């Protein structure tokens, strides 16, 4: 621990020195090496800042995606405020060049044919949510947010790391294959997924729940746990939306 502290102190002193002299390539090497040993947000942010200072914005975005994926998958954490600030700064700087619209369209296509709901990162989900809410103002359709939480027999959030990641991966598959292509979802925490359901009525949420439960059961996992569902209308107002539905499944495994 003493050597680790000394290492961090030296890194921060070197960072201040190299940054003041504009030696970002060397600082990038230091941050990358540090991150490979200690995958802390501080070192991911250091890499992003160096790359942005050198106007290598696409590479900076790659580091951002690697960092957010790591924290979601390994720790169940959403991006911090600092990381989100970098994301928006990079989004403003990344530029593409295309001679014709068809080139742009080709670049926007998904890499391969996808079935079921669309899975995206939390920042991507946030942008999609804002767009959908604006569209709802015009077409009058309804949309609902559904929060799925893995819970134990007492109804408390499941925290057993040995079981949790395996269950969450299967729950991700169950959600993706149970919803329509026009729906989308994201991982919201270590034991949660957040779904946006578009063009449905409130009573349809129970149908969605049963479909997810059935798909999840088909994987044959054995444990005493359940998926808890909460549903709210997808509204963007100053006051919180009224919670219209709350349902906790019983133990869905034998």
Coordinates of C-alpha atoms in Angstrom, one line a residue:
X1 CA 0.0 0.0 0.0
X2 CA 2.9 2.4 0.8
X3 CA 4.5 1.7 -2.6
X4 CA 1.1 2.2 -4.3
X5 CA 0.7 5.6 -2.7
X6 CA 4.2 6.5 -3.7
X7 CA 3.5 5.4 -7.3
X8 CA 0.3 7.5 -7.4
X9 CA 2.1 10.6 -6.0
X10 CA 4.8 10.3 -8.6
X11 CA 2.2 9.9 -11.4
X12 CA 0.4 13.1 -10.3
X13 CA 3.6 15.1 -10.0
X14 CA 4.7 13.8 -13.5
X15 CA 1.2 14.6 -14.9
X16 CA 1.4 18.2 -13.7
X17 CA 4.9 18.7 -15.1
X18 CA 4.2 17.1 -18.5
X19 CA 0.9 18.9 -18.9
X20 CA 2.6 22.3 -18.1
X21 CA 5.1 21.6 -20.9
X22 CA 2.5 20.3 -23.4
X23 CA 4.1 16.8 -23.6
X24 CA 0.8 15.0 -24.0
X25 CA 2.2 12.0 -25.8
X26 CA 4.5 11.1 -22.9
X27 CA 1.6 11.8 -20.5
X28 CA -0.7 9.5 -22.5
X29 CA 1.9 6.7 -22.2
X30 CA 2.0 7.1 -18.4
X31 CA -1.8 7.2 -18.0
X32 CA -2.2 4.2 -20.3
X33 CA 0.4 2.2 -18.3
X34 CA -1.2 3.2 -15.0
X35 CA -4.7 2.3 -16.2
X36 CA -3.5 -1.2 -17.2
X37 CA -2.4 -1.8 -13.6
X38 CA -5.1 0.2 -11.8
X39 CA -8.2 0.6 -13.9
X40 CA -9.3 3.7 -12.0
X41 CA -11.5 6.4 -13.5
X42 CA -8.7 9.0 -12.8
X43 CA -6.4 7.3 -15.3
X44 CA -9.1 6.8 -17.9
X45 CA -9.9 10.5 -17.7
X46 CA -6.2 11.2 -18.0
X47 CA -6.0 9.3 -21.3
X48 CA -9.1 11.0 -22.6
X49 CA -7.7 14.5 -21.7
X50 CA -4.4 13.8 -23.4
X51 CA -6.1 12.5 -26.6
X52 CA -8.4 15.5 -26.7
X53 CA -5.5 17.9 -26.2
X54 CA -3.9 16.3 -29.3
X55 CA -7.2 16.5 -31.1
X56 CA -7.4 12.7 -31.4
X57 CA -11.1 12.7 -30.6
X58 CA -12.1 9.4 -32.1
X59 CA -9.4 7.6 -30.0
X60 CA -10.6 9.5 -27.0
X61 CA -14.1 8.2 -27.6
X62 CA -12.8 4.7 -27.8
X63 CA -11.2 5.1 -24.4
X64 CA -14.5 6.5 -23.1
X65 CA -16.5 3.5 -24.4
X66 CA -13.9 1.1 -22.9
X67 CA -14.1 2.8 -19.5
X68 CA -17.9 2.9 -19.3
X69 CA -18.2 -0.7 -20.5
X70 CA -15.8 -1.8 -17.8
X71 CA -17.6 0.1 -15.0
X72 CA -21.0 -1.1 -16.2
X73 CA -20.1 -4.8 -16.6
X74 CA -17.7 -5.2 -13.7
X75 CA -19.0 -2.8 -11.1
X76 CA -22.5 -1.9 -12.3
X77 CA -21.7 1.8 -12.2
X78 CA -23.1 4.5 -14.5
X79 CA -20.7 7.1 -15.9
X80 CA -19.7 9.9 -13.4
X81 CA -20.4 13.5 -14.0
X82 CA -16.8 14.1 -15.0
X83 CA -17.0 11.2 -17.5
X84 CA -20.2 12.6 -19.0
X85 CA -18.6 16.0 -19.4
X86 CA -15.8 14.4 -21.4
X87 CA -18.4 12.5 -23.5
X88 CA -20.3 15.7 -24.5
X89 CA -17.0 17.5 -25.2
X90 CA -15.9 14.7 -27.5
X91 CA -19.2 14.4 -29.2
X92 CA -19.0 18.1 -30.2
X93 CA -15.5 17.5 -31.7
X94 CA -15.8 14.2 -33.5
X95 CA -16.3 15.0 -37.2
X96 CA -16.9 12.8 -40.2
X97 CA -16.5 13.5 -43.9
X98 CA -18.7 11.9 -46.6
X99 CA -19.1 12.9 -50.2
X100 CA -22.7 11.8 -50.5
X101 CA -25.7 11.0 -48.3
X102 CA -25.5 7.3 -49.1
X103 CA -22.0 7.1 -47.5
X104 CA -23.4 8.7 -44.3
X105 CA -26.3 6.2 -44.3
X106 CA -23.9 3.2 -44.8
X107 CA -21.9 4.4 -41.8
X108 CA -25.0 4.6 -39.6
X109 CA -26.1 1.1 -40.2
X110 CA -25.8 -1.5 -37.5
X111 CA -22.9 -3.9 -38.0
X112 CA -25.1 -6.9 -38.5
X113 CA -28.7 -7.8 -38.5
X114 CA -30.2 -7.4 -35.0
X115 CA -33.3 -8.9 -33.6
X116 CA -35.3 -7.9 -30.6
X117 CA -34.9 -4.7 -28.5
X118 CA -31.9 -2.4 -29.0
X119 CA -29.3 -2.4 -26.2
X120 CA -27.4 0.8 -25.7
X121 CA -25.1 2.5 -23.1
X122 CA -26.7 4.7 -20.5
X123 CA -25.7 8.0 -22.2
X124 CA -27.1 6.6 -25.5
X125 CA -30.3 5.7 -23.7
X126 CA -30.6 9.2 -22.2
X127 CA -30.4 10.7 -25.7
X128 CA -33.0 8.3 -27.1
X129 CA -35.3 9.0 -24.2
X130 CA -35.2 12.7 -24.8
X131 CA -35.9 12.2 -28.5
X132 CA -38.9 9.9 -27.9
X133 CA -40.4 12.3 -25.4
X134 CA -40.3 15.0 -27.9
X135 CA -41.9 12.8 -30.5
X136 CA -44.7 11.8 -28.1
X137 CA -45.7 15.5 -27.9
X138 CA -46.6 15.4 -31.6
X139 CA -48.1 11.9 -32.2
X140 CA -49.9 11.4 -28.8
X141 CA -48.6 7.9 -28.3
X142 CA -47.8 6.6 -24.8
X143 CA -44.4 5.4 -23.6
X144 CA -43.4 3.8 -20.3
X145 CA -40.2 3.3 -18.4
X146 CA -39.8 -0.1 -16.9
X147 CA -37.2 -0.8 -14.3
X148 CA -36.2 -4.5 -13.8
X149 CA -34.4 -5.3 -10.6
X150 CA -33.0 -8.7 -9.6
X151 CA -34.0 -9.4 -6.0
X152 CA -33.6 -12.2 -3.4
X153 CA -36.2 -14.1 -1.6
X154 CA -36.8 -11.2 0.8
X155 CA -37.4 -8.8 -2.0
X156 CA -34.0 -7.1 -1.4
X157 CA -31.7 -6.3 -4.3
X158 CA -29.5 -9.3 -5.1
X159 CA -25.9 -8.6 -4.3
X160 CA -24.3 -12.0 -4.4
X161 CA -21.5 -11.3 -7.0
X162 CA -21.1 -15.0 -7.8
X163 CA -24.7 -15.3 -8.9
X164 CA -25.5 -11.8 -10.0
X165 CA -23.4 -11.4 -13.1
X166 CA -24.6 -14.7 -14.5
X167 CA -28.2 -13.9 -13.8
X168 CA -27.8 -10.4 -15.3
X169 CA -26.4 -11.7 -18.5
X170 CA -29.3 -14.0 -18.9
X171 CA -31.8 -11.3 -18.0
X172 CA -30.2 -9.1 -20.7
X173 CA -30.8 -11.8 -23.2
X174 CA -34.4 -12.3 -21.9
X175 CA -35.2 -8.6 -22.2
X176 CA -33.6 -8.3 -25.7
X177 CA -35.5 -11.3 -27.1
X178 CA -38.8 -10.5 -25.4
X179 CA -39.3 -6.9 -26.7
X180 CA -39.8 -5.4 -30.2
X181 CA -37.0 -3.9 -32.3
X182 CA -38.4 -0.5 -31.7
X183 CA -37.9 -0.8 -27.9
X184 CA -34.6 -0.2 -26.3
X185 CA -32.9 -0.8 -22.9
X186 CA -29.8 -0.2 -20.9
X187 CA -28.0 -1.6 -17.9
X188 CA -28.8 0.9 -15.1
X189 CA -26.9 -0.6 -12.1
X190 CA -25.3 -3.8 -10.9
X191 CA -28.7 -5.5 -10.6
X192 CA -30.9 -3.4 -12.8
X193 CA -32.0 -2.9 -16.4
X194 CA -34.0 0.1 -17.6
X195 CA -36.4 -0.3 -20.6
X196 CA -38.3 2.3 -22.7
X197 CA -41.5 0.8 -24.1
X198 CA -43.1 2.8 -26.9
X199 CA -46.7 2.8 -28.2
X200 CA -48.1 0.6 -25.5
X201 CA -50.8 0.9 -22.9
X202 CA -50.2 0.5 -19.2
X203 CA -51.9 -2.9 -19.0
X204 CA -49.5 -4.2 -21.6
X205 CA -46.7 -4.0 -19.0
X206 CA -47.9 -7.1 -17.3
X207 CA -47.7 -8.9 -20.7
X208 CA -44.1 -7.7 -21.1
X209 CA -43.3 -8.9 -17.6
X210 CA -44.7 -12.4 -18.2
X211 CA -42.8 -12.6 -21.5
X212 CA -39.5 -11.7 -19.8
X213 CA -40.1 -14.1 -16.9
X214 CA -40.9 -16.9 -19.3
X215 CA -37.9 -16.3 -21.4
X216 CA -35.7 -16.0 -18.4
X217 CA -37.0 -19.3 -16.9
X218 CA -36.2 -21.1 -20.2
X219 CA -32.5 -20.7 -19.4
X220 CA -32.9 -23.3 -16.6
X221 CA -31.2 -21.3 -13.8
X222 CA -31.7 -22.7 -10.3
X223 CA -32.0 -20.2 -7.5
X224 CA -34.4 -18.6 -5.1
X225 CA -34.8 -15.1 -6.5
X226 CA -37.1 -13.0 -8.6
X227 CA -37.3 -10.1 -11.0
X228 CA -39.0 -7.0 -9.6
X229 CA -40.7 -4.6 -12.0
X230 CA -41.6 -1.0 -11.6
X231 CA -43.4 1.0 -14.4
X232 CA -43.9 4.8 -14.8
X233 CA -45.1 6.9 -17.8
X234 CA -42.2 8.3 -19.7
X235 CA -42.8 12.0 -19.0
X236 CA -40.4 14.9 -18.9
X237 CA -41.9 17.3 -16.3
X238 CA -40.6 19.2 -13.4
X239 CA -42.5 17.0 -11.0
X240 CA -41.9 13.3 -10.8
X241 CA -44.3 11.1 -12.8
X242 CA -46.9 9.2 -10.8
X243 CA -45.9 5.5 -10.4
X244 CA -48.7 3.7 -12.1
X245 CA -47.6 0.1 -11.6
X246 CA -45.5 -1.8 -9.2
X247 CA -45.3 -5.6 -9.4
X248 CA -42.9 -8.0 -7.9
X249 CA -42.9 -11.5 -9.2
X250 CA -42.8 -14.3 -6.8
X251 CA -39.9 -16.7 -6.7
X252 CA -39.6 -17.6 -10.4
X253 CA -37.1 -20.4 -10.0
X254 CA -37.8 -23.7 -8.3

